[in-house]
Short mmCIF file of C-alpha atoms in Angstrom, two decimals:
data_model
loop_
_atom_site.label_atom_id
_atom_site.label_comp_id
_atom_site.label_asym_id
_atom_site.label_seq_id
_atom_site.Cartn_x
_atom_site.Cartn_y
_atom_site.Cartn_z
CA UNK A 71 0.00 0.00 0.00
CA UNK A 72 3.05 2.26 0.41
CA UNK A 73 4.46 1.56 -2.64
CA UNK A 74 0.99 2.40 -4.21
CA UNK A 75 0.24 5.48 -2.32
CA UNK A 76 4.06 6.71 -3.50
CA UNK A 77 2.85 5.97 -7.27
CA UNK A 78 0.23 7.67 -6.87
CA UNK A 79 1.46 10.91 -5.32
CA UNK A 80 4.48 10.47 -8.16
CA UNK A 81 2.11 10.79 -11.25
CA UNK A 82 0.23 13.54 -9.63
CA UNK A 83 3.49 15.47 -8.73
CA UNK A 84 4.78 15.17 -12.09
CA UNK A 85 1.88 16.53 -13.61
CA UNK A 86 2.05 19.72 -11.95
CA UNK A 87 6.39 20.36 -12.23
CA UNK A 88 7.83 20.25 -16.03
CA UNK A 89 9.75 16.97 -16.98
CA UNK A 90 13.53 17.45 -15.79
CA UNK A 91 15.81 15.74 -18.25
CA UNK A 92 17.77 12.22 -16.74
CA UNK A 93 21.56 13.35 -16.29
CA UNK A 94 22.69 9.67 -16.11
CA UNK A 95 20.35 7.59 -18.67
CA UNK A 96 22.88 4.64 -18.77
CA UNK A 97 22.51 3.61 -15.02
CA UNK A 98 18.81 4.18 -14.75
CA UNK A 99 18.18 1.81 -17.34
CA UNK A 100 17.45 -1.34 -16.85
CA UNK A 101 18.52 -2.95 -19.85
CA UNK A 102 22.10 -1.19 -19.12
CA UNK A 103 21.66 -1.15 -15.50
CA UNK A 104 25.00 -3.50 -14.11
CA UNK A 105 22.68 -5.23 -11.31
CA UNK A 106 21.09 -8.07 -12.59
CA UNK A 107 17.35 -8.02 -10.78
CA UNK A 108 17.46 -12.11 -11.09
CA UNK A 109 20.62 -11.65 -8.36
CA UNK A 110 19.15 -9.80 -6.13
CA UNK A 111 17.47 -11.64 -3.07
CA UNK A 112 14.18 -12.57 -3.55
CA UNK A 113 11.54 -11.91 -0.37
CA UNK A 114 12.03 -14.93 2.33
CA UNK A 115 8.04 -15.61 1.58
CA UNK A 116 8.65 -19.65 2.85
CA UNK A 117 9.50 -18.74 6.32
CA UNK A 118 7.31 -17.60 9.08
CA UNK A 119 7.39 -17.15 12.78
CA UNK A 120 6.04 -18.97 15.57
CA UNK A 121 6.10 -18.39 19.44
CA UNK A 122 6.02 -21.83 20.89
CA UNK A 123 6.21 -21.85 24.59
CA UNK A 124 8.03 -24.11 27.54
CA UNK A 125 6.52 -25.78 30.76
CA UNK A 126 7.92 -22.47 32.79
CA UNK A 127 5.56 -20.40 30.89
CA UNK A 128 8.96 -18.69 28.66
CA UNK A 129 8.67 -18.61 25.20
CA UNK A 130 11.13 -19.11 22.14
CA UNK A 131 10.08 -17.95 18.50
CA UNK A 132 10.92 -20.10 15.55
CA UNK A 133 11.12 -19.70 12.35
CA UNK A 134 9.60 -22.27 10.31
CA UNK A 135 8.33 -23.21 6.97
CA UNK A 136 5.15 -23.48 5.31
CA UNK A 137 4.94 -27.59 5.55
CA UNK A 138 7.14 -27.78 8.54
CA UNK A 139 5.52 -30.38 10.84
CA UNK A 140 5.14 -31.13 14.18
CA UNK A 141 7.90 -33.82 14.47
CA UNK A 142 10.01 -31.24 12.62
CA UNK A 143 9.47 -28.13 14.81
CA UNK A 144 10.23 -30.53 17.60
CA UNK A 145 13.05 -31.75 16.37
CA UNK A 146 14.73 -28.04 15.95
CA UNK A 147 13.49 -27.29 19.17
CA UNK A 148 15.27 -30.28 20.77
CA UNK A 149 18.65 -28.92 18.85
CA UNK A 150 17.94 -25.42 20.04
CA UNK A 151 16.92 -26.01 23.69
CA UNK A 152 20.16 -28.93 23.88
CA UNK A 153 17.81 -31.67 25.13
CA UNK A 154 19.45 -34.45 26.42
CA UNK A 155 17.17 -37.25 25.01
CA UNK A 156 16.00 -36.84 21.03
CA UNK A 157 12.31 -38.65 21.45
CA UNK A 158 9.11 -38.53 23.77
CA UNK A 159 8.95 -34.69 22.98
CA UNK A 160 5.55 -33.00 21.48
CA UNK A 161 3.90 -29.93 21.07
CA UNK A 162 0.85 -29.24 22.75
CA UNK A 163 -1.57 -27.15 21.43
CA UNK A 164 -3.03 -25.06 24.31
CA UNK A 165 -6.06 -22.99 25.06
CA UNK A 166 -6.11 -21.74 28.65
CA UNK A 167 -9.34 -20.08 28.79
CA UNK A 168 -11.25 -22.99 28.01
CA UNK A 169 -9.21 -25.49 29.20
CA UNK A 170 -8.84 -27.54 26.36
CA UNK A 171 -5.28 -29.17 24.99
CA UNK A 172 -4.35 -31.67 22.65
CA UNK A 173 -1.07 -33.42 21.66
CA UNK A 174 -0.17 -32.57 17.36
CA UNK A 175 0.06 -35.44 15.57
CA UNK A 176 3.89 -36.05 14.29
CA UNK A 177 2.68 -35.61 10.08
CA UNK A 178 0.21 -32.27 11.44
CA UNK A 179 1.35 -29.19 9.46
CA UNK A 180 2.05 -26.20 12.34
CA UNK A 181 1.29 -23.22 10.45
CA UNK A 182 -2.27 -24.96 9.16
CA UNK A 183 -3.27 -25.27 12.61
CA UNK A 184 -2.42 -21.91 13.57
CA UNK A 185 -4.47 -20.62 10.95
CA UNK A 186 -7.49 -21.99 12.85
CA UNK A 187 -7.21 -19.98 15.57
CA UNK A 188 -8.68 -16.83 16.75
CA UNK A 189 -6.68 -13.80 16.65
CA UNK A 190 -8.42 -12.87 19.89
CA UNK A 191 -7.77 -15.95 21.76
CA UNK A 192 -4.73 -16.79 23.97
CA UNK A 193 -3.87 -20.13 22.24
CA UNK A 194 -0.33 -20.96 22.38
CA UNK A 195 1.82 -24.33 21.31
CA UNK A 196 3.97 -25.69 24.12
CA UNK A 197 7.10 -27.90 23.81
CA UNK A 198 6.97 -30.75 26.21
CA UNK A 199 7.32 -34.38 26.68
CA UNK A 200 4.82 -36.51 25.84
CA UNK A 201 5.24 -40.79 26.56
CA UNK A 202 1.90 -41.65 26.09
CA UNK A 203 1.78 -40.63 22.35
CA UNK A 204 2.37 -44.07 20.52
CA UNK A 205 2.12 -46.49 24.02
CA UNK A 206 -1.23 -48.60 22.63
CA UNK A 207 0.55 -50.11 20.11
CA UNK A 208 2.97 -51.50 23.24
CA UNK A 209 0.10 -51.87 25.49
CA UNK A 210 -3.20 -52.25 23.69
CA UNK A 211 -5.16 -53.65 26.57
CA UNK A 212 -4.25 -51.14 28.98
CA UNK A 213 -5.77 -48.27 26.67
CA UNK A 214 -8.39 -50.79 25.15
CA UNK A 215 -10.98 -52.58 27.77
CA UNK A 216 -12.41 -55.09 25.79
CA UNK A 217 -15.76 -54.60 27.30
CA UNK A 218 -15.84 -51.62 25.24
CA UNK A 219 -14.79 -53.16 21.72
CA UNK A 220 -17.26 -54.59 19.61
CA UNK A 221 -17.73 -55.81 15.83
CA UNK A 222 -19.51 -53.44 13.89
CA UNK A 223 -20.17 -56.32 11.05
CA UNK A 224 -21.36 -58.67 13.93
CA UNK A 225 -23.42 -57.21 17.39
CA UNK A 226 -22.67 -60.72 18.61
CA UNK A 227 -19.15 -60.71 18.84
CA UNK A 228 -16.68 -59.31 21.09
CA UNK A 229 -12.36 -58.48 19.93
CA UNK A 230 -9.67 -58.42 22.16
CA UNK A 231 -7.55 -55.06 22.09
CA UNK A 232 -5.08 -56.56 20.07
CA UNK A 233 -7.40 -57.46 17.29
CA UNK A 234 -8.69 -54.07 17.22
CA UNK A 235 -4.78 -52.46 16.22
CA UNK A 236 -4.22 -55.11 13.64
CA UNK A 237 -7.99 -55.23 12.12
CA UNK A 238 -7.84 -50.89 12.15
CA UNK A 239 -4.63 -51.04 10.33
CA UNK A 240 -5.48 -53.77 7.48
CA UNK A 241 -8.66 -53.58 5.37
CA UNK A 242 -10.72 -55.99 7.29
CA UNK A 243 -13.41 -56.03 9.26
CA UNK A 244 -13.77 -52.51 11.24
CA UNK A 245 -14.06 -52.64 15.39
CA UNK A 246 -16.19 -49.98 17.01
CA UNK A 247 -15.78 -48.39 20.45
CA UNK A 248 -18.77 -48.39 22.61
CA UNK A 249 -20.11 -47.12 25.97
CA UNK A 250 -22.13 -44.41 28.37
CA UNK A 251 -20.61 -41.01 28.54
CA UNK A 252 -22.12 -37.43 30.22
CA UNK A 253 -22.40 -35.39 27.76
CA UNK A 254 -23.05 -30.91 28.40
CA UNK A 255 -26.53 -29.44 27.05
CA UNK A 256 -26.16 -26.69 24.88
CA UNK A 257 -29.11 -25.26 26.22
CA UNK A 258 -28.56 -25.79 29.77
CA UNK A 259 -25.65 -26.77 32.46
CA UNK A 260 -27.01 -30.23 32.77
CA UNK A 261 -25.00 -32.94 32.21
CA UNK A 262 -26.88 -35.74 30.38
CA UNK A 263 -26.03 -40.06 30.39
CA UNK A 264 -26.20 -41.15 26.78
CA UNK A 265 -24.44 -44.31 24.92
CA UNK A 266 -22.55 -43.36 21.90
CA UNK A 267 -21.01 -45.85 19.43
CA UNK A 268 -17.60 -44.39 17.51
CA UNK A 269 -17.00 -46.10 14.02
CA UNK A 270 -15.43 -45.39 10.99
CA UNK A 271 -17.67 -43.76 9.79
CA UNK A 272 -18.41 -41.62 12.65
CA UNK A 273 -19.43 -40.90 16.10
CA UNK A 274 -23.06 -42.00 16.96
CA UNK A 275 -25.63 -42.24 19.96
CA UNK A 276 -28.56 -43.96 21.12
CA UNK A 277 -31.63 -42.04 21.41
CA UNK A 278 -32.90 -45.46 23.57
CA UNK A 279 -30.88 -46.61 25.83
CA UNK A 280 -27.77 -48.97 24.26
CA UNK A 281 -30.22 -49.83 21.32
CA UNK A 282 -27.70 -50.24 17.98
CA UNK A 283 -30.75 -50.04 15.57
CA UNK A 284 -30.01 -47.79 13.02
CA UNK A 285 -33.70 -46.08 13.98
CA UNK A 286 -32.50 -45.43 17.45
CA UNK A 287 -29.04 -44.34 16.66
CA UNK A 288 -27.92 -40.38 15.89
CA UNK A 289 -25.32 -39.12 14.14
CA UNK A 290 -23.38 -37.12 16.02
CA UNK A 291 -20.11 -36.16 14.15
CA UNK A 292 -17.36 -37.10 11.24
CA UNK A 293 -14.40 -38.42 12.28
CA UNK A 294 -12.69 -36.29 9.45
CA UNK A 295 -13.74 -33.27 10.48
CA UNK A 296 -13.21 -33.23 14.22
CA UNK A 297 -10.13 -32.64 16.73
CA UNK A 298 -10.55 -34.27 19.78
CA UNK A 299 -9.02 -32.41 23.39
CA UNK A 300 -8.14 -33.38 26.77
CA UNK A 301 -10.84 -30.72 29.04
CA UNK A 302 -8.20 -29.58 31.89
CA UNK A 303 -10.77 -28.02 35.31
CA UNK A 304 -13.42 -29.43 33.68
CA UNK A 305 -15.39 -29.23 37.30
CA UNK A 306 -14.78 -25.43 37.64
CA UNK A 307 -14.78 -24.39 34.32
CA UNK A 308 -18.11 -26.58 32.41
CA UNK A 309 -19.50 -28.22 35.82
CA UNK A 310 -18.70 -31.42 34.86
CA UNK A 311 -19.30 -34.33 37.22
CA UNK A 312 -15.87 -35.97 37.21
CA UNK A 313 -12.47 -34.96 35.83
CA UNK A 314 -11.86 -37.38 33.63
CA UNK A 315 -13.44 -34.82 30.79
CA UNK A 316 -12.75 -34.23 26.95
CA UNK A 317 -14.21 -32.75 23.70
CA UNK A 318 -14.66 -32.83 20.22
CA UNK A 319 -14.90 -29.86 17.96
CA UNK A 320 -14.48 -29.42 14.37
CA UNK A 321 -10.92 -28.40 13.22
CA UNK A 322 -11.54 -26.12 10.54
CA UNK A 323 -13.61 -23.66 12.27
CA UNK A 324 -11.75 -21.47 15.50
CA UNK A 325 -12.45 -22.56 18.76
CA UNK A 326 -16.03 -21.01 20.52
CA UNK A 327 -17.60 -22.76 23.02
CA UNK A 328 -20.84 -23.28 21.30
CA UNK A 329 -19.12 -25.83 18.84
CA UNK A 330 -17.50 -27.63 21.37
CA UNK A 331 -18.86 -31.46 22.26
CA UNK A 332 -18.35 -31.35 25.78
CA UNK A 333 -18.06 -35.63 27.45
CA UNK A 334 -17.17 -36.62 30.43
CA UNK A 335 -16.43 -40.38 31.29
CA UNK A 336 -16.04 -42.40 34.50
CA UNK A 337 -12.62 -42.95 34.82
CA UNK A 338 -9.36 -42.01 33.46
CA UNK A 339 -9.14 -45.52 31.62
CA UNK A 340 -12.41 -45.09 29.78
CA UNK A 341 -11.84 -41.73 28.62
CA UNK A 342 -7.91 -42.51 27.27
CA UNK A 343 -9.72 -45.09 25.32
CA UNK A 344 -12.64 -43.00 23.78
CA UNK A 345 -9.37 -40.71 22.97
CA UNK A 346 -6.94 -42.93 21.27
CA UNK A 347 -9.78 -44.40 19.47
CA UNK A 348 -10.42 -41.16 18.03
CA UNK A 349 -6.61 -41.03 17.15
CA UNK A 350 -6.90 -44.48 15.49
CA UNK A 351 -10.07 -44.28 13.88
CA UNK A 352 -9.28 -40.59 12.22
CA UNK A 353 -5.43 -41.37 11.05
CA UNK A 354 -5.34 -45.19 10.95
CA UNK A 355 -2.17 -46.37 9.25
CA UNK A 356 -0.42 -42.93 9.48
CA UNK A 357 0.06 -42.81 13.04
CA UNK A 358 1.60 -46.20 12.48
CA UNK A 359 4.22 -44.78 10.32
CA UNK A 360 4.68 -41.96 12.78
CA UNK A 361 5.42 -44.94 15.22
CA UNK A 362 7.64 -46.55 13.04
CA UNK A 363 9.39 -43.28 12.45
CA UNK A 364 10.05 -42.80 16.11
CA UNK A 365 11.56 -45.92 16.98
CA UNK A 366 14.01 -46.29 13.89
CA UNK A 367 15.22 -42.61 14.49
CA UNK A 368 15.47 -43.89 18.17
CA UNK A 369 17.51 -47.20 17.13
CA UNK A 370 19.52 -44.93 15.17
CA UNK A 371 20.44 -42.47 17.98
CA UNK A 372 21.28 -45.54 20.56
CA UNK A 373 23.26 -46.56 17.59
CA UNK A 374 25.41 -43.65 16.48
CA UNK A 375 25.84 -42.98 21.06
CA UNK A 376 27.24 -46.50 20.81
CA UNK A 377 29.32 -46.11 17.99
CA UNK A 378 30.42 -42.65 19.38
CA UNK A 379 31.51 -44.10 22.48
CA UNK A 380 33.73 -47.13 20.87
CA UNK A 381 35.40 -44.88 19.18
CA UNK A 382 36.41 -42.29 21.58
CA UNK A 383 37.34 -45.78 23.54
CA UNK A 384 39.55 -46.75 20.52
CA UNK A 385 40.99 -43.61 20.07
CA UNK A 386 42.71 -43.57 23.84
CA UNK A 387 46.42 -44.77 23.40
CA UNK A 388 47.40 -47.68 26.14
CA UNK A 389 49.72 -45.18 27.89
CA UNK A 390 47.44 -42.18 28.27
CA UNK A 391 45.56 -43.78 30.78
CA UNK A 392 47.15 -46.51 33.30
CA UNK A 393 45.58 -48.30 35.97
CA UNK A 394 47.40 -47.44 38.99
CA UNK A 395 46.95 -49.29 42.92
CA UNK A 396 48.49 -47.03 45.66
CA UNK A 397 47.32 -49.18 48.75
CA UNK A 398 50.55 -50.52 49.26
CA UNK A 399 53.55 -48.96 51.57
CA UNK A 400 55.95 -49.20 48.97
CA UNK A 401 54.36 -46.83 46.34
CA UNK A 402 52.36 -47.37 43.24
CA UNK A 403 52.04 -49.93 40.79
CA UNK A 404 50.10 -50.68 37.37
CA UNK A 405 47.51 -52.70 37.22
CA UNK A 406 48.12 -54.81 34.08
CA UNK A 407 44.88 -57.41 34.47
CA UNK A 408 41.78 -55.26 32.84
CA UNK A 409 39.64 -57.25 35.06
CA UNK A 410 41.66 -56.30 38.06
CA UNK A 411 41.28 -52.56 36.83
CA UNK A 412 37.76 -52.76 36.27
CA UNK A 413 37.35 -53.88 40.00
CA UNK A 414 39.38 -51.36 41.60
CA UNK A 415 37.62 -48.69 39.29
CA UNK A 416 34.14 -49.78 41.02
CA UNK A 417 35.36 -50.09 44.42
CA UNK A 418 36.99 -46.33 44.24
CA UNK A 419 33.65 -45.27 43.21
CA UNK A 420 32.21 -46.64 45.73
CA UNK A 421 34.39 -46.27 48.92
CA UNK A 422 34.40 -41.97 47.51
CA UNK A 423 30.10 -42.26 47.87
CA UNK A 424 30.73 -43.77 51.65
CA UNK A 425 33.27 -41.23 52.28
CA UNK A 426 31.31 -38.76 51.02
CA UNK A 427 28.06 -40.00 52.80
CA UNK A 428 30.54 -40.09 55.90
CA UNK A 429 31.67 -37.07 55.73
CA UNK A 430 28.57 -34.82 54.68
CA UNK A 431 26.60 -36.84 57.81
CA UNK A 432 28.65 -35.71 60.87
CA UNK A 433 26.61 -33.70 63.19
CA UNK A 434 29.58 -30.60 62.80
CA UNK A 435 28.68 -29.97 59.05
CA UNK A 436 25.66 -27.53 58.26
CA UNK A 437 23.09 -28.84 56.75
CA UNK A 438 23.46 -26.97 53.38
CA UNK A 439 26.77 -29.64 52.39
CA UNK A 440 24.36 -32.49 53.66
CA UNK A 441 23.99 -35.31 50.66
CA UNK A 442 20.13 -34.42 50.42
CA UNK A 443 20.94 -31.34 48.70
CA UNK A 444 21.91 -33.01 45.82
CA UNK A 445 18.17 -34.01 44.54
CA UNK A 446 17.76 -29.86 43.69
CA UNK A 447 19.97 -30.31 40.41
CA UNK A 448 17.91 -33.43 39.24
CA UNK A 449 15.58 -32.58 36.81
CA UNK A 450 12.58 -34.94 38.30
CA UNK A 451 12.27 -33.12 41.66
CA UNK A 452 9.88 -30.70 41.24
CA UNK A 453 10.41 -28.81 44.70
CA UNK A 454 7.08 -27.71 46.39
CA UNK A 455 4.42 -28.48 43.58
CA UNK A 456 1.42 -29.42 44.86
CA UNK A 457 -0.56 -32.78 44.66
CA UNK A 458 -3.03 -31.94 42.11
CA UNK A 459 -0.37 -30.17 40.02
CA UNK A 460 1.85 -33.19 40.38
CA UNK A 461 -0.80 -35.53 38.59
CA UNK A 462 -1.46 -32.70 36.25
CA UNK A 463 2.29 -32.50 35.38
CA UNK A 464 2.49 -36.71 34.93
CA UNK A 465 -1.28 -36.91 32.97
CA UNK A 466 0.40 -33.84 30.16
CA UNK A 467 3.23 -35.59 29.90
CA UNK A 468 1.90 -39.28 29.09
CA UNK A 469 0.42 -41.73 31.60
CA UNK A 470 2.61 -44.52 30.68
CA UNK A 471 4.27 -46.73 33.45
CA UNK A 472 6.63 -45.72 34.83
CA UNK A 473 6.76 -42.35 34.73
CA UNK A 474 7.75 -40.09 37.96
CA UNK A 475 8.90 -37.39 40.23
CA UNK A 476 9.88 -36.16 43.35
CA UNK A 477 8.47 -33.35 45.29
CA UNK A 478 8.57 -32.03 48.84
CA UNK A 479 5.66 -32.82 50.98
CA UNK A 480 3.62 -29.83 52.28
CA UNK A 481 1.46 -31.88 54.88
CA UNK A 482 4.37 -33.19 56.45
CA UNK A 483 7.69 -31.22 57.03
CA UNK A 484 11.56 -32.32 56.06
CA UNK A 485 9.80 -35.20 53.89
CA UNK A 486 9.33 -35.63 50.14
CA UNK A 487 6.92 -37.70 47.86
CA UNK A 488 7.46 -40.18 45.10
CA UNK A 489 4.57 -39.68 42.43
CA UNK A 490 4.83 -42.63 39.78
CA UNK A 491 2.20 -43.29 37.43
CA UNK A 492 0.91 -47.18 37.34
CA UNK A 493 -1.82 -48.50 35.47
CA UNK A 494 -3.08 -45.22 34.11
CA UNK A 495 -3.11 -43.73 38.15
CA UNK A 496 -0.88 -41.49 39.97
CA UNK A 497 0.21 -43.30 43.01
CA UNK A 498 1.99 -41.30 45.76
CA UNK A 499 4.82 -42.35 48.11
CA UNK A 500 5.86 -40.77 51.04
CA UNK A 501 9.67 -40.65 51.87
CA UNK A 502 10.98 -40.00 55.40
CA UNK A 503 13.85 -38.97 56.84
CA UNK A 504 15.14 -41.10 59.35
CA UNK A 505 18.57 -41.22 61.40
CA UNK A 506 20.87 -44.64 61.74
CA UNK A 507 24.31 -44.34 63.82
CA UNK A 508 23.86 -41.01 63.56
CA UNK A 509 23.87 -40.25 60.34
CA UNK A 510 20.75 -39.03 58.25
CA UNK A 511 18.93 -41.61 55.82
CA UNK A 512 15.58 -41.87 53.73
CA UNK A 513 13.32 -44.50 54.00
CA UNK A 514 10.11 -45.57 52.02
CA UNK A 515 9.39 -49.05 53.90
CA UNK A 516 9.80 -48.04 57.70
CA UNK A 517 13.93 -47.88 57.98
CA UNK A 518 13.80 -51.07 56.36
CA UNK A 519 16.05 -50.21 52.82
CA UNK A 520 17.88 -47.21 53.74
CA UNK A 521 19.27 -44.64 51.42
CA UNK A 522 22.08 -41.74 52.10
CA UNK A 523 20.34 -39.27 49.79
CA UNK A 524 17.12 -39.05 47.03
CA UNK A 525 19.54 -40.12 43.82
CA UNK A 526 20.70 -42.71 45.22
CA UNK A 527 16.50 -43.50 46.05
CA UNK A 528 15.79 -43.13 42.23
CA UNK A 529 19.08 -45.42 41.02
CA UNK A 530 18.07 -48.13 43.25
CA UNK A 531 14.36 -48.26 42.09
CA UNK A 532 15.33 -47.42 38.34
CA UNK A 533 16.74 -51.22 39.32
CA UNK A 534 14.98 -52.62 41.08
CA UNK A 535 10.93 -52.30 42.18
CA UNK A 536 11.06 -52.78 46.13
CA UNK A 537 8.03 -51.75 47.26
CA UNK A 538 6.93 -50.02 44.45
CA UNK A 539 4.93 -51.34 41.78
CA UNK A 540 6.72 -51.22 38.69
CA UNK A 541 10.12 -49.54 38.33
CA UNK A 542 11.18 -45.80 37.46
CA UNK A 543 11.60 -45.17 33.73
CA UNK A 544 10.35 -41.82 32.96
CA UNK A 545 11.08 -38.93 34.72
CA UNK A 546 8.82 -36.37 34.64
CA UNK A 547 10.80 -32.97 33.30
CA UNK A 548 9.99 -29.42 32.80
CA UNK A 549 12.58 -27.91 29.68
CA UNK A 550 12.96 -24.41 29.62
CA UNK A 551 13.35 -23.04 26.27
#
């Protein structure tokens, strides 16, 4: 418009003032003009900007391109942020005001689902970990009760969860996920109990009871035009009768609460089903690609570490690092067996963790150089998050098994809490401090397996379960960008 308006005011300028003649025709022109226009950069029209946000609420902006997708825009945020680990990370796609979020799928184009949001609204994309994203292929009957799979071709017959992945992903016969859900009145705030049948081709209810009669059944919605979210304070925020709350809404249109499909199920387990079904049903054999993707790319990265290390191992000449034993009066001497080395290398590590235990435990040292100050630099303790935010923090970032954190109690002081997802729950553990000899320990189990500090908690029961139910895998992290 600049350009335009400068055009314009040009011509009319140049009506009014007699022509002045050119004083240097040869480089105005273009023919003669030594700048070739073809040279000279074109616009950077591919690339666009995007704010994407981390778990501390700071926020990086990217530049991307017009198909750059969501496994790509994770990917150069893992480079940029220096993540550790290459996989398990997602972006989120976050509405705050309504409490709605939803995981991108790996093959979703970014910019295309920007453009379906309001320029109003406070919608943002966070960059966080996700475990949970590709876990029912590993575990298809912990995301797939079978009392809630059926065969569309035959009422009659039940599948197991297993049958539902491989019948989805081949051209055979289709499954269908069934069941009651609560389900918001447009009109009204009351929550209603209806049965709804999902299916290929689309969602559906039952005007009477859990009557399948195609004169008793409604359609609802098409799986191809529909996102489906995760409803976070659905109590608070849509009066919903239980937590375990999610919604459907079509993806082309922006986001206003009269489009949303507002359901609430029973339990956490019966709504990550309806969920993932959605996921399956809409997507089918793409998502398994997206799995397939993951794990080479994570084969490959174990791979290229492993080669990595060899070689740096190769690389070290046989005299620039010698095994040496100093116990002895006399002085030092090599260690020539490798095994012997190997052995003494343990035991140093270990006798230097006793002294330091030792050392760090004697009632003259403040308790700032105390061993339990070492759990602050880890990145699963949390510090003083609450409870609720703690299963908030593990449910965002996948409920997969396994999965965990430490945080400091605030009902009970000097102690901390183990939160480890099992089974699709957040189970919490309380760990005390106790004293032994005089020296400071924690305990899970009543003093009966001790521990000098919280890492060295976490390393045993990465090992080994002990009372727990299954062991710690996944750490529960927060990555500032």
């Amino acid at each position: 418009m600049i350009t335009l308006n400068r055009a314009k005011g040009a011509e009319s300028f140049s009506s009014s003032v007699p022509a002045i003649p050119n004083p240097f025709p040869e480089l105005c022109s273009p023919s003669k003009s030594p700048v070739l226009i073809s040279s000279l950069p074109l616009p950077a029209t591919n690339k666009h900007l995007i704010k994407v946000y981390g778990e501390d609420s700071h926020s990086r902006s990217v530049w991307v391109s017009r198909a750059a997708t969501a496994r790509e825009v994770c990917h150069m945020l893992v480079q940029t942020a220096h993540c550790s680990d290459q996989e398990n990370w997602a972006l989120l796609e976050l509405h705050p005001t309504l409490g709605l979020e939803r995981c991108l799928e790996d093959h979703e184009v970014v910019l295309e689902v920007q453009a379906t949001w309001s320029l109003k609204g406070d919608t943002r994309f966070v960059f966080c970990k996700n475990y949970a994203k590709y876990e029912f292929f590993r575990k298809p009957m912990l995301f797939f009760p079978e009392c809630m799979i059926s065969d569309s071709a035959d009422v009659s017959k039940g599948m197991t969860s297993s049958e539902l992945i491989k019948n989805l992903l081949k051209s055979g016969t289709c499954p269908e996920i069934q069941g009651f859900l609560q389900v918001k009145e447009s009109s009204r705030k009351a929550w209603k109990k209806v049965y709804f049948f999902l299916r290929r081709s689309g969602l559906y209810c039952s005007t009477k009871g859990s009557s399948k009669e195609p004169r008793h059944l409604q359609y609802v919605a098409d799986l191809d035009d529909l996102n489906v979210y995760t409803v976070v304070n659905s109590r608070k925020l849509y009066g919903a009768p239980a937590d375990f709350t999610f919604c459907i809404k079509p993806f082309r249109n922006p986001i206003r609460t009269q489009d949303l499909k507002i359901l609430c199920a029973e339990n956490e387990q019966i709504r990550t089903c309806w969920t993932s079904a959605f996921r399956l049903f809409k997507y089918g054999k793409q998502l398994q690609c997206n799995y397939q993707l993951s794990t080479s790319r994570r084969l490959t990265f174990l791979l290229l570490h492993t080669l990595f290390v060899s070689l740096c191992e190769q690389s070290k000449s046989e005299a620039s690092l010698v095994a040496m034993d100093f116990s002895g009066k006399a002085g030092g001497r090599v260690i020539e067996n490798p095994t012997e080395a190997q052995s003494a290398e343990r035991e140093e590590g270990q006798a230097w963790r006793r002294r330091e235990a030792l050392r760090c435990s004697l009632p003259n040292v403040n308790s700032g150089a105390r061993p339990s100050s070492i759990h602050k630099t880890q990145p699963w303790f949390h510090g003083g998050v609450s409870r609720k935010e703690t299963q908030r923090l593990i449910e965002k970032q996948g409920l997969v098994d396994g999965m965990f954190l430490i945080r400091e109690s605030q009902q009970h002081a000097q102690c901390f809490v183990l939160s480890l997802c099992y089974k699709l729950k957040t189970k919490h553990y309380l760990v005390i401090p106790c004293e032994d000899g005089g020296r400071k320990y924690f305990t899970m189990d009543d003093g009966l397996t001790l521990f000098i500090d919280l890492l060295q908690l976490v390393e045993f029961h990465q090992i080994n379960k002990g009372i727990l139910p299954v062991c710690l895998k996944h750490p529960c992290v927060c990555v500032a960008l």
